[in-house]
mmCIF file of C-alpha atoms in Angstrom:
data_model
loop_
_atom_site.group_PDB
_atom_site.id
_atom_site.type_symbol
_atom_site.label_atom_id
_atom_site.label_comp_id
_atom_site.label_asym_id
_atom_site.label_seq_id
_atom_site.Cartn_x
_atom_site.Cartn_y
_atom_site.Cartn_z
ATOM 1 C CA MET A 1065 0.000 0.000 0.000
ATOM 2 C CA SER A 1066 1.160 3.542 -0.664
ATOM 3 C CA VAL A 1067 -0.251 7.000 -0.046
ATOM 4 C CA THR A 1068 0.227 9.449 -2.897
ATOM 5 C CA ASP A 1069 -1.239 12.685 -4.146
ATOM 6 C CA THR A 1070 -2.919 12.412 -7.506
ATOM 7 C CA PRO A 1071 -1.459 14.678 -10.219
ATOM 8 C CA GLU A 1072 -4.651 16.712 -10.095
ATOM 9 C CA SER A 1073 -4.388 17.267 -6.353
ATOM 10 C CA ALA A 1074 -0.748 18.283 -6.556
ATOM 11 C CA ALA A 1075 -1.527 20.807 -9.308
ATOM 12 C CA GLN A 1076 -4.581 22.178 -7.528
ATOM 13 C CA HIS A 1077 -3.250 21.962 -3.978
ATOM 14 C CA ASP A 1078 -3.534 25.657 -3.182
ATOM 15 C CA SER A 1079 -7.089 25.999 -4.439
ATOM 16 C CA GLU A 1080 -8.340 22.737 -2.888
ATOM 17 C CA THR A 1081 -6.828 23.008 0.564
ATOM 18 C CA ALA A 1082 -9.682 23.252 3.020
ATOM 19 C CA LEU A 1083 -7.429 24.548 5.776
ATOM 20 C CA GLY A 1084 -3.915 25.874 5.372
ATOM 21 C CA SER A 1085 -1.030 24.888 7.569
ATOM 22 C CA ALA A 1086 -1.008 25.464 11.286
ATOM 23 C CA PRO A 1087 -0.034 28.922 12.516
ATOM 24 C CA ALA A 1088 3.675 29.728 12.295
ATOM 25 C CA LEU A 1089 3.659 30.767 15.926
ATOM 26 C CA ARG A 1090 2.706 27.479 17.483
ATOM 27 C CA SER A 1091 1.434 28.457 20.877
ATOM 28 C CA PRO A 1092 -0.468 25.665 22.630
ATOM 29 C CA THR A 1093 -3.715 27.627 22.304
ATOM 30 C CA LYS A 1094 -3.283 28.165 18.540
ATOM 31 C CA VAL A 1095 -2.331 24.520 17.995
ATOM 32 C CA VAL A 1096 -5.431 23.279 19.837
ATOM 33 C CA SER A 1097 -7.648 25.735 17.959
ATOM 34 C CA PHE A 1098 -6.227 24.630 14.593
ATOM 35 C CA VAL A 1099 -6.612 20.937 15.457
ATOM 36 C CA GLU A 1100 -10.233 21.469 16.530
ATOM 37 C CA GLN A 1101 -10.936 23.152 13.158
ATOM 38 C CA VAL A 1102 -9.348 20.161 11.411
ATOM 39 C CA LEU A 1103 -11.517 17.706 13.359
ATOM 40 C CA VAL A 1104 -14.700 19.613 12.466
ATOM 41 C CA GLU A 1105 -13.750 19.507 8.778
ATOM 42 C CA LEU A 1106 -12.870 15.790 8.898
ATOM 43 C CA HIS A 1107 -16.166 14.981 10.582
ATOM 44 C CA HIS A 1108 -18.358 16.628 7.958
ATOM 45 C CA GLU A 1109 -16.515 16.121 4.666
ATOM 46 C CA ALA A 1110 -14.484 13.481 2.815
ATOM 47 C CA LEU A 1111 -11.216 15.146 3.787
ATOM 48 C CA ALA A 1112 -7.851 14.003 5.065
ATOM 49 C CA ALA A 1113 -5.513 15.780 7.439
ATOM 50 C CA ARG A 1114 -2.071 15.262 5.977
ATOM 51 C CA TYR A 1115 1.170 15.681 7.897
ATOM 52 C CA VAL A 1116 4.420 15.754 5.894
ATOM 53 C CA THR A 1117 7.774 15.655 7.661
ATOM 54 C CA ASP A 1118 10.189 16.715 4.887
ATOM 55 C CA ILE A 1119 8.524 19.252 2.614
ATOM 56 C CA GLY A 1120 9.642 18.935 -1.012
ATOM 57 C CA GLN A 1121 11.487 15.659 -0.453
ATOM 58 C CA GLU A 1122 10.573 12.007 -0.201
ATOM 59 C CA GLY A 1123 9.854 12.339 3.500
ATOM 60 C CA GLY A 1124 7.290 10.518 5.543
ATOM 61 C CA LYS A 1125 3.581 11.303 5.352
ATOM 62 C CA THR A 1126 0.833 10.596 7.826
ATOM 63 C CA ILE A 1127 -2.822 11.103 7.044
ATOM 64 C CA TRP A 1128 -5.871 10.884 9.254
ATOM 65 C CA CYS A 1129 -9.356 10.493 7.853
ATOM 66 C CA ARG A 1130 -12.732 8.986 8.618
ATOM 67 C CA VAL A 1131 -12.882 5.336 7.652
ATOM 68 C CA LYS A 1132 -16.306 5.709 6.017
ATOM 69 C CA HIS A 1133 -14.710 7.785 3.230
ATOM 70 C CA THR A 1134 -12.156 5.088 2.320
ATOM 71 C CA GLN A 1135 -12.183 1.612 0.838
ATOM 72 C CA LEU A 1136 -10.410 0.300 3.951
ATOM 73 C CA ASP A 1137 -12.164 -2.381 5.995
ATOM 74 C CA VAL A 1138 -11.368 -1.106 9.487
ATOM 75 C CA ASP A 1139 -13.540 -1.246 12.581
ATOM 76 C CA ALA A 1140 -12.999 2.304 13.823
ATOM 77 C CA GLU A 1141 -14.283 5.797 13.155
ATOM 78 C CA TYR A 1142 -10.903 7.119 11.993
ATOM 79 C CA VAL A 1143 -7.762 5.663 10.519
ATOM 80 C CA GLN A 1144 -4.145 6.793 10.665
ATOM 81 C CA ILE A 1145 -2.027 5.863 7.662
ATOM 82 C CA ARG A 1146 1.727 6.354 7.870
ATOM 83 C CA ASP A 1147 3.787 6.200 4.710
ATOM 84 C CA ASP A 1148 7.513 6.227 5.461
ATOM 85 C CA PRO A 1149 9.923 5.404 2.614
ATOM 86 C CA ARG A 1150 12.225 3.655 5.083
ATOM 87 C CA VAL A 1151 9.683 1.271 6.627
ATOM 88 C CA GLY A 1152 6.669 1.258 4.301
ATOM 89 C CA VAL A 1153 3.014 1.909 5.009
ATOM 90 C CA GLY A 1154 1.167 1.203 8.232
ATOM 91 C CA VAL A 1155 -2.573 1.505 8.832
ATOM 92 C CA GLU A 1156 -3.880 1.960 12.353
ATOM 93 C CA PRO A 1157 -7.510 2.300 13.420
ATOM 94 C CA CYS A 1158 -7.992 5.150 15.867
ATOM 95 C CA SER A 1159 -10.536 7.350 17.574
ATOM 96 C CA GLN A 1160 -11.196 11.059 17.179
ATOM 97 C CA ALA A 1161 -9.425 11.624 20.501
ATOM 98 C CA THR A 1162 -6.326 9.861 19.138
ATOM 99 C CA VAL A 1163 -6.373 12.013 15.993
ATOM 100 C CA ARG A 1164 -6.606 15.126 18.194
ATOM 101 C CA GLU A 1165 -3.736 13.983 20.406
ATOM 102 C CA ARG A 1166 -1.413 12.976 17.556
ATOM 103 C CA LEU A 1167 -2.013 16.109 15.507
ATOM 104 C CA CYS A 1168 -1.270 18.230 18.571
ATOM 105 C CA GLN A 1169 1.904 16.211 19.211
ATOM 106 C CA CYS A 1170 3.082 16.672 15.613
ATOM 107 C CA LEU A 1171 2.502 20.407 15.710
ATOM 108 C CA ASP A 1172 4.000 20.839 19.177
ATOM 109 C CA HIS A 1173 7.183 18.856 18.574
ATOM 110 C CA ASP A 1174 8.147 19.068 14.902
ATOM 111 C CA ARG A 1175 8.774 22.586 13.617
ATOM 112 C CA SER A 1176 9.836 21.325 10.167
ATOM 113 C CA GLY A 1177 6.608 19.441 9.488
ATOM 114 C CA HIS A 1178 3.557 20.720 7.624
ATOM 115 C CA VAL A 1179 -0.123 19.912 8.161
ATOM 116 C CA ASP A 1180 -2.854 20.592 5.659
ATOM 117 C CA VAL A 1181 -6.375 19.404 5.022
ATOM 118 C CA ARG A 1182 -7.330 18.354 1.529
ATOM 119 C CA PRO A 1183 -10.042 16.380 -0.239
ATOM 120 C CA LEU A 1184 -9.576 12.666 0.277
ATOM 121 C CA THR A 1185 -10.200 12.147 -3.443
ATOM 122 C CA GLY A 1186 -6.852 13.856 -4.019
ATOM 123 C CA ILE A 1187 -5.014 11.183 -2.051
ATOM 124 C CA GLN A 1188 -4.665 7.699 -3.449
ATOM 125 C CA LEU A 1189 -4.455 4.707 -1.157
ATOM 126 C CA SER A 1190 -3.111 1.955 -3.361
ATOM 127 C CA GLU A 1191 -1.787 -1.570 -2.953
ATOM 128 C CA ASP A 1192 1.788 -1.964 -4.236
#
């Protein structure tokens, strides 16, 4: 399995992003506010929150989305999919609380990472 952006989503990224990246000044209050906005969007639309560790390189990606908007057969409300070129892809069922916690951790601890929210149709989940 791999997680990739479709050519259309890469070309239209700026116009299709539902929420931009988290605030540059990552105070705990701003991080929590941003993550809550992300969770509202994920709950109502077929969107994925995407976290990329090395922007512009072949770095790792993690996405969180609601299972009902995927073809995955997982018994959970949300799923976390990690795609790391070094170790491959891992799929983990999770709850909304776990998504909240992990997004906050990413934004609190990794200043080089980037989070955005985009239509799930722009992200392909494919078997390799």
